[in-house]
């Protein structure tokens, strides 16, 4: 079976993708940077609750020591260990 990947994002609370999780048919992998001001720990927890409430298989983890942008090898934010962990989850 081919691997299919999709990305989701929302621009406001009313159209946030987490509100539509009940319609999803995928396994989700979220590897959050631990110092990402755009995704605070309480938001990660809320996402986890929504994934669980929808009955979805998901990984929703904060990667200790991983800065925002940790997968981008051509930046100073690159974190090889966090990147490898993320790709192993995928």
The first five atom37 places (N, CA, C, CB, O) and aatype in JSON, in Angstrom:
{
  "aatype": [20, 20, 20, 20, 20, 20, 20, 20, 20, 20, 20, 20, 20, 20, 20, 20, 20, 20, 20, 20, 20, 20, 20, 20, 20, 20, 20, 20, 20, 20, 20, 20, 20, 20, 20, 20, 20, 20, 20, 20, 20, 20, 20, 20, 20, 20, 20, 20, 20, 20, 20, 20, 20, 20, 20, 20, 20, 20, 20, 20, 20, 20, 20, 20, 20, 20, 20, 20, 20, 20, 20, 20, 20, 20, 20, 20, 20, 20, 20, 20, 20, 20, 20, 20, 20, 20, 20, 20, 20, 20],
  "atom_mask": [
    [1, 1, 1, 1, 1],
    [1, 1, 1, 1, 1],
    [1, 1, 1, 1, 1],
    [1, 1, 1, 1, 1],
    [1, 1, 1, 1, 1],
    [1, 1, 1, 1, 1],
    [1, 1, 1, 1, 1],
    [1, 1, 1, 1, 1],
    [1, 1, 1, 1, 1],
    [1, 1, 1, 1, 1],
    [1, 1, 1, 1, 1],
    [1, 1, 1, 1, 1],
    [1, 1, 1, 1, 1],
    [1, 1, 1, 1, 1],
    [1, 1, 1, 1, 1],
    [1, 1, 1, 1, 1],
    [1, 1, 1, 1, 1],
    [1, 1, 1, 1, 1],
    [1, 1, 1, 1, 1],
    [1, 1, 1, 1, 1],
    [1, 1, 1, 1, 1],
    [1, 1, 1, 1, 1],
    [1, 1, 1, 1, 1],
    [1, 1, 1, 1, 1],
    [1, 1, 1, 1, 1],
    [1, 1, 1, 1, 1],
    [1, 1, 1, 1, 1],
    [1, 1, 1, 1, 1],
    [1, 1, 1, 1, 1],
    [1, 1, 1, 1, 1],
    [1, 1, 1, 1, 1],
    [1, 1, 1, 1, 1],
    [1, 1, 1, 1, 1],
    [1, 1, 1, 1, 1],
    [1, 1, 1, 1, 1],
    [1, 1, 1, 1, 1],
    [1, 1, 1, 1, 1],
    [1, 1, 1, 1, 1],
    [1, 1, 1, 1, 1],
    [1, 1, 1, 1, 1],
    [1, 1, 1, 1, 1],
    [1, 1, 1, 1, 1],
    [1, 1, 1, 1, 1],
    [1, 1, 1, 1, 1],
    [1, 1, 1, 1, 1],
    [1, 1, 1, 1, 1],
    [1, 1, 1, 1, 1],
    [1, 1, 1, 1, 1],
    [1, 1, 1, 1, 1],
    [1, 1, 1, 1, 1],
    [1, 1, 1, 1, 1],
    [1, 1, 1, 1, 1],
    [1, 1, 1, 1, 1],
    [1, 1, 1, 1, 1],
    [1, 1, 1, 1, 1],
    [1, 1, 1, 1, 1],
    [1, 1, 1, 1, 1],
    [1, 1, 1, 1, 1],
    [1, 1, 1, 1, 1],
    [1, 1, 1, 1, 1],
    [1, 1, 1, 1, 1],
    [1, 1, 1, 1, 1],
    [1, 1, 1, 1, 1],
    [1, 1, 1, 1, 1],
    [1, 1, 1, 1, 1],
    [1, 1, 1, 1, 1],
    [1, 1, 1, 1, 1],
    [1, 1, 1, 1, 1],
    [1, 1, 1, 1, 1],
    [1, 1, 1, 1, 1],
    [1, 1, 1, 1, 1],
    [1, 1, 1, 1, 1],
    [1, 1, 1, 1, 1],
    [1, 1, 1, 1, 1],
    [1, 1, 1, 1, 1],
    [1, 1, 1, 1, 1],
    [1, 1, 1, 1, 1],
    [1, 1, 1, 1, 1],
    [1, 1, 1, 1, 1],
    [1, 1, 1, 1, 1],
    [1, 1, 1, 1, 1],
    [1, 1, 1, 1, 1],
    [1, 1, 1, 1, 1],
    [1, 1, 1, 1, 1],
    [1, 1, 1, 1, 1],
    [1, 1, 1, 1, 1],
    [1, 1, 1, 1, 1],
    [1, 1, 1, 1, 1],
    [1, 1, 1, 1, 1],
    [1, 1, 1, 1, 1]
  ],
  "atom_positions": [
    [[0.85, -1.17, 0.0], [0.0, 0.0, 0.0], [0.89, 1.23, 0.0], [-0.96, 0.0, 1.22], [1.84, 1.3, 0.78]],
    [[0.62, 2.21, -0.85], [1.45, 3.41, -0.88], [1.28, 4.26, 0.38], [1.12, 4.25, -2.11], [0.21, 4.29, 0.98]],
    [[2.34, 4.92, 0.74], [2.3, 5.83, 1.89], [1.76, 7.16, 1.41], [3.71, 5.99, 2.54], [2.21, 7.72, 0.41]],
    [[0.79, 7.67, 2.14], [0.23, 8.97, 1.8], [0.43, 9.9, 2.98], [-1.29, 8.86, 1.42], [0.09, 9.56, 4.12]],
    [[0.98, 11.06, 2.72], [1.19, 12.06, 3.76], [0.42, 13.31, 3.41], [2.7, 12.38, 3.94], [0.34, 13.7, 2.24]],
    [[-0.16, 13.92, 4.41], [-0.85, 15.2, 4.22], [-0.51, 16.11, 5.38], [-2.39, 15.0, 4.11], [-0.19, 15.65, 6.47]],
    [[-0.57, 17.38, 5.14], [-0.34, 18.37, 6.18], [-1.64, 19.13, 6.42], [0.81, 19.35, 5.79], [-2.45, 19.31, 5.51]],
    [[-1.82, 19.55, 7.66], [-3.02, 20.31, 8.0], [-2.63, 21.51, 8.84], [-4.04, 19.43, 8.76], [-1.74, 21.44, 9.68]],
    [[-3.31, 22.6, 8.59], [-3.09, 23.81, 9.37], [-4.39, 24.59, 9.46], [-1.96, 24.68, 8.75], [-5.27, 24.43, 8.62]],
    [[-4.5, 25.42, 10.44], [-5.68, 26.25, 10.61], [-5.27, 27.69, 10.83], [-6.55, 25.76, 11.77], [-4.18, 27.96, 11.33]],
    [[-6.14, 28.62, 10.46], [-5.8, 30.03, 10.61], [-6.61, 30.71, 11.69], [-6.01, 30.74, 9.31], [-6.31, 31.84, 12.07]],
    [[-7.63, 30.05, 12.2], [-8.4, 30.61, 13.3], [-8.98, 29.47, 14.13], [-9.53, 31.54, 12.77], [-8.96, 28.32, 13.7]],
    [[-9.49, 29.79, 15.29], [-10.06, 28.75, 16.14], [-11.25, 28.05, 15.5], [-10.49, 29.35, 17.47], [-11.45, 26.85, 15.72]],
    [[-12.04, 28.77, 14.7], [-13.24, 28.16, 14.13], [-12.93, 27.19, 13.0], [-14.16, 29.24, 13.62], [-13.75, 26.33, 12.7]],
    [[-11.76, 27.29, 12.36], [-11.44, 26.35, 11.28], [-10.24, 25.48, 11.61], [-11.19, 27.1, 9.99], [-9.62, 24.9, 10.71]],
    [[-9.9, 25.38, 12.89], [-8.77, 24.58, 13.32], [-8.97, 23.12, 12.92], [-8.56, 24.71, 14.83], [-10.05, 22.58, 13.14]],
    [[-7.96, 22.49, 12.35], [-8.09, 21.09, 11.92], [-8.49, 20.14, 13.04], [-6.8, 20.62, 11.32], [-9.11, 19.11, 12.78]],
    [[-8.14, 20.46, 14.29], [-8.49, 19.53, 15.36], [-10.0, 19.39, 15.54], [-7.87, 20.0, 16.67], [-10.47, 18.41, 16.12]],
    [[-10.77, 20.36, 15.03], [-12.23, 20.29, 15.13], [-12.83, 19.29, 14.15], [-12.83, 21.67, 14.88], [-14.0, 18.91, 14.28]],
    [[-12.05, 18.86, 13.17], [-12.54, 17.94, 12.14], [-11.94, 16.54, 12.28], [-12.23, 18.49, 10.76], [-12.04, 15.74, 11.36]],
    [[-11.32, 16.25, 13.4], [-10.66, 14.96, 13.58], [-11.62, 13.78, 13.52], [-9.93, 14.94, 14.89], [-11.21, 12.67, 13.18]],
    [[-12.86, 14.0, 13.84], [-13.83, 12.92, 13.78], [-14.02, 12.36, 12.39], [-15.15, 13.39, 14.31], [-14.5, 11.24, 12.24]],
    [[-13.65, 13.12, 11.38], [-13.77, 12.68, 9.98], [-12.47, 12.06, 9.46], [-14.16, 13.86, 9.1], [-12.43, 11.6, 8.32]],
    [[-11.44, 12.02, 10.26], [-10.13, 11.55, 9.8], [-10.07, 10.02, 9.76], [-9.03, 12.09, 10.71], [-10.75, 9.33, 10.52]],
    [[-9.23, 9.52, 8.87], [-8.99, 8.09, 8.76], [-7.49, 7.84, 8.61], [-9.77, 7.48, 7.55], [-7.06, 7.12, 7.71]],
    [[-6.71, 8.42, 9.47], [-5.26, 8.33, 9.34], [-4.63, 8.15, 10.72], [-4.69, 9.59, 8.65], [-5.27, 8.36, 11.75]],
    [[-3.37, 7.76, 10.71], [-2.56, 7.79, 11.93], [-1.81, 9.11, 11.89], [-1.56, 6.54, 12.02], [-1.22, 9.46, 10.87]],
    [[-1.82, 9.83, 12.98], [-1.19, 11.14, 13.04], [0.12, 11.08, 13.81], [-2.13, 12.16, 13.67], [0.23, 10.37, 14.81]],
    [[1.11, 11.82, 13.34], [2.39, 11.93, 14.02], [2.7, 13.41, 14.21], [3.53, 11.21, 13.21], [2.86, 14.16, 13.24]],
    [[2.77, 13.82, 15.49], [3.13, 15.19, 15.83], [4.37, 15.14, 16.7], [1.96, 15.93, 16.55], [4.34, 14.58, 17.79]],
    [[5.46, 15.72, 16.22], [6.69, 15.83, 16.98], [6.95, 17.31, 17.23], [7.9, 15.16, 16.24], [7.49, 17.99, 16.36]],
    [[6.57, 17.79, 18.38], [6.63, 19.22, 18.69], [7.97, 19.62, 19.29], [5.5, 19.6, 19.65], [8.55, 18.88, 20.09]],
    [[8.45, 20.77, 18.9], [9.65, 21.35, 19.52], [9.3, 21.78, 20.94], [10.21, 22.55, 18.68], [8.2, 22.27, 21.18]],
    [[10.23, 21.61, 21.86], [9.9, 21.96, 23.24], [10.02, 23.44, 23.55], [10.79, 21.2, 24.17], [9.59, 23.89, 24.61]],
    [[10.57, 24.19, 22.66], [10.68, 25.64, 22.85], [9.97, 26.4, 21.74], [12.15, 26.07, 22.92], [10.45, 27.44, 21.28]],
    [[8.83, 25.88, 21.31], [8.08, 26.5, 20.21], [6.97, 27.37, 20.79], [7.49, 25.41, 19.25], [5.97, 26.86, 21.3]],
    [[7.14, 28.67, 20.7], [6.13, 29.59, 21.25], [4.8, 29.51, 20.52], [6.64, 31.01, 21.2], [3.79, 29.98, 21.05]],
    [[4.78, 28.92, 19.31], [3.52, 28.82, 18.58], [2.72, 27.57, 18.95], [3.79, 28.83, 17.09], [1.58, 27.41, 18.53]],
    [[3.32, 26.68, 19.75], [2.62, 25.46, 20.18], [3.02, 25.16, 21.61], [2.95, 24.26, 19.23], [3.86, 24.29, 21.87]],
    [[2.42, 25.87, 22.53], [2.71, 25.73, 23.95], [2.28, 24.35, 24.46], [2.01, 26.84, 24.75], [1.42, 23.72, 23.85]],
    [[2.86, 23.89, 25.57], [2.49, 22.58, 26.11], [0.99, 22.38, 26.32], [3.2, 22.37, 27.41], [0.48, 21.28, 26.11]],
    [[0.28, 23.42, 26.74], [-1.16, 23.26, 26.93], [-1.88, 23.01, 25.6], [-1.76, 24.5, 27.62], [-2.88, 22.3, 25.57]],
    [[-1.36, 23.58, 24.52], [-1.95, 23.35, 23.2], [-1.65, 21.93, 22.71], [-1.42, 24.39, 22.18], [-2.49, 21.29, 22.08]],
    [[-0.45, 21.44, 23.01], [-0.09, 20.06, 22.66], [-1.03, 19.11, 23.41], [1.4, 19.76, 23.01], [-1.52, 18.14, 22.84]],
    [[-1.28, 19.39, 24.67], [-2.18, 18.56, 25.47], [-3.6, 18.59, 24.91], [-2.18, 19.02, 26.93], [-4.27, 17.56, 24.85]],
    [[-4.05, 19.76, 24.51], [-5.4, 19.89, 23.94], [-5.53, 19.1, 22.65], [-5.73, 21.37, 23.69], [-6.54, 18.45, 22.4]],
    [[-4.47, 19.17, 21.82], [-4.47, 18.39, 20.59], [-4.54, 16.9, 20.92], [-3.21, 18.7, 19.74], [-5.29, 16.15, 20.29]],
    [[-3.75, 16.46, 21.9], [-3.78, 15.06, 22.31], [-5.16, 14.62, 22.77], [-2.78, 14.84, 23.41], [-5.61, 13.52, 22.44]],
    [[-5.83, 15.47, 23.52], [-7.19, 15.17, 23.98], [-8.15, 15.03, 22.8], [-7.69, 16.26, 24.94], [-9.0, 14.14, 22.79]],
    [[-8.01, 15.91, 21.82], [-8.88, 15.85, 20.64], [-8.62, 14.59, 19.83], [-8.68, 17.1, 19.76], [-9.56, 13.96, 19.33]],
    [[-7.36, 14.21, 19.69], [-7.01, 12.98, 18.97], [-7.6, 11.76, 19.68], [-5.47, 12.83, 18.84], [-8.16, 10.86, 19.05]],
    [[-7.47, 11.74, 20.99], [-7.99, 10.63, 21.77], [-9.52, 10.58, 21.71], [-7.52, 10.73, 23.23], [-10.1, 9.51, 21.55]],
    [[-10.16, 11.73, 21.82], [-11.62, 11.79, 21.78], [-12.16, 11.31, 20.43], [-12.11, 13.22, 22.05], [-13.26, 10.75, 20.36]],
    [[-11.38, 11.52, 19.36], [-11.79, 11.07, 18.03], [-11.46, 9.6, 17.81], [-11.1, 11.93, 16.96], [-11.81, 9.02, 16.78]],
    [[-10.79, 8.98, 18.8], [-10.46, 7.57, 18.68], [-9.38, 7.27, 17.66], [-11.68, 6.8, 18.34], [-9.36, 6.19, 17.06]],
    [[-8.49, 8.23, 17.44], [-7.45, 8.08, 16.42], [-6.15, 7.56, 16.99], [-7.21, 9.4, 15.73], [-5.79, 7.84, 18.13]],
    [[-5.45, 6.79, 16.18], [-4.1, 6.35, 16.52], [-3.19, 7.54, 16.25], [-3.66, 5.08, 15.7], [-3.18, 8.08, 15.14]],
    [[-2.41, 7.94, 17.25], [-1.59, 9.14, 17.08], [-0.41, 9.15, 18.02], [-2.43, 10.38, 17.3], [-0.43, 8.56, 19.11]],
    [[0.63, 9.82, 17.58], [1.79, 10.14, 18.4], [1.79, 11.66, 18.51], [3.15, 9.57, 17.79], [1.79, 12.35, 17.49]],
    [[1.8, 12.18, 19.72], [1.73, 13.63, 19.95], [2.72, 13.95, 21.06], [0.26, 14.09, 20.31], [2.34, 14.05, 22.23]],
    [[3.97, 14.12, 20.69], [5.05, 14.24, 21.67], [5.79, 15.57, 21.55], [6.04, 13.09, 21.51], [5.91, 16.14, 20.46]],
    [[6.28, 16.05, 22.69], [7.2, 17.19, 22.71], [8.6, 16.61, 22.78], [6.91, 18.17, 23.92], [8.9, 15.82, 23.68]],
    [[9.46, 16.99, 21.85], [10.82, 16.48, 21.79], [11.74, 17.39, 22.6], [11.31, 16.36, 20.33], [12.03, 18.52, 22.2]],
    [[12.2, 16.88, 23.74], [13.07, 17.66, 24.62], [14.34, 18.08, 23.89], [13.44, 16.84, 25.88], [14.98, 17.28, 23.22]],
    [[14.69, 19.35, 24.03], [15.9, 19.89, 23.41], [15.77, 20.23, 21.95], [17.0, 18.93, 23.57], [16.73, 20.69, 21.34]],
    [[14.6, 20.03, 21.37], [14.41, 20.31, 19.95], [13.84, 21.71, 19.76], [13.48, 19.25, 19.31], [12.74, 22.0, 20.23]],
    [[14.57, 22.58, 19.07], [14.04, 23.92, 18.81], [13.08, 23.89, 17.62], [15.19, 24.91, 18.54], [13.07, 22.94, 16.84]],
    [[12.28, 24.92, 17.5], [11.4, 25.03, 16.35], [12.24, 24.99, 15.08], [10.55, 26.34, 16.4], [13.25, 25.69, 14.97]],
    [[11.84, 24.16, 14.13], [12.57, 24.02, 12.88], [13.63, 22.93, 12.93], [13.21, 25.32, 12.51], [14.54, 22.9, 12.1]],
    [[13.52, 22.03, 13.91], [14.57, 21.05, 14.15], [14.84, 20.11, 12.99], [14.22, 20.25, 15.34], [15.91, 19.49, 12.96]],
    [[13.94, 19.96, 12.03], [14.17, 19.06, 10.9], [14.88, 19.72, 9.72], [12.87, 18.49, 10.43], [15.25, 19.04, 8.77]],
    [[15.08, 21.02, 9.78], [15.66, 21.74, 8.64], [17.19, 21.74, 8.74], [15.14, 23.2, 8.6], [17.78, 22.52, 9.48]],
    [[17.8, 20.84, 7.99], [19.24, 20.6, 8.08], [20.09, 21.8, 7.7], [19.61, 19.44, 7.22], [21.26, 21.88, 8.08]],
    [[19.54, 22.73, 6.95], [20.33, 23.87, 6.51], [20.16, 25.1, 7.4], [19.97, 24.23, 5.09], [20.45, 26.22, 6.98]],
    [[19.68, 24.89, 8.63], [19.5, 26.01, 9.55], [20.21, 25.72, 10.87], [18.0, 26.29, 9.8], [20.6, 24.59, 11.14]],
    [[20.37, 26.75, 11.67], [20.99, 26.57, 12.99], [20.07, 25.84, 13.97], [21.39, 27.93, 13.57], [20.52, 25.41, 15.03]],
    [[18.8, 25.7, 13.63], [17.84, 25.0, 14.49], [17.92, 23.48, 14.33], [16.43, 25.48, 14.19], [17.32, 22.76, 15.12]],
    [[18.62, 23.01, 13.34], [18.67, 21.57, 13.06], [19.11, 20.77, 14.27], [19.6, 21.29, 11.89], [20.11, 21.09, 14.92]],
    [[18.35, 19.74, 14.58], [18.66, 18.85, 15.69], [18.6, 17.42, 15.15], [17.66, 19.05, 16.9], [17.52, 16.87, 14.98]],
    [[19.77, 16.82, 14.88], [19.8, 15.49, 14.26], [19.04, 14.42, 15.05], [21.21, 15.06, 14.08], [18.34, 13.6, 14.45]],
    [[19.17, 14.42, 16.35], [18.5, 13.38, 17.16], [16.98, 13.51, 17.06], [18.95, 13.48, 18.63], [16.28, 12.52, 16.88]],
    [[16.46, 14.73, 17.19], [15.02, 14.95, 17.1], [14.51, 14.65, 15.7], [14.67, 16.4, 17.48], [13.42, 14.1, 15.53]],
    [[15.3, 15.01, 14.69], [14.91, 14.72, 13.31], [14.82, 13.23, 13.08], [15.91, 15.34, 12.32], [13.85, 12.75, 12.49]],
    [[15.82, 12.48, 13.55], [15.79, 11.02, 13.38], [14.59, 10.41, 14.12], [17.11, 10.4, 13.89], [13.92, 9.53, 13.6]],
    [[14.34, 10.89, 15.31], [13.19, 10.39, 16.07], [11.9, 10.65, 15.31], [13.12, 11.05, 17.46], [11.03, 9.78, 15.22]],
    [[11.77, 11.84, 14.76], [10.56, 12.2, 14.02], [10.38, 11.32, 12.79], [10.62, 13.68, 13.6], [9.29, 10.81, 12.54]],
    [[11.45, 11.12, 12.03], [11.34, 10.3, 10.83], [11.09, 8.83, 11.18], [12.61, 10.43, 9.99], [10.43, 8.13, 10.42]],
    [[11.61, 8.36, 12.3], [11.31, 6.99, 12.73], [9.82, 6.84, 13.05], [12.16, 6.61, 13.97], [9.22, 5.82, 12.74]],
    [[9.25, 7.86, 13.65], [7.8, 7.84, 13.94], [6.98, 7.82, 12.66], [7.39, 9.07, 14.79], [5.95, 7.14, 12.57]],
    [[7.44, 8.58, 11.66], [6.7, 8.59, 10.39], [6.74, 7.22, 9.75], [7.27, 9.65, 9.43], [6.18, 7.03, 8.67]]
  ]
}
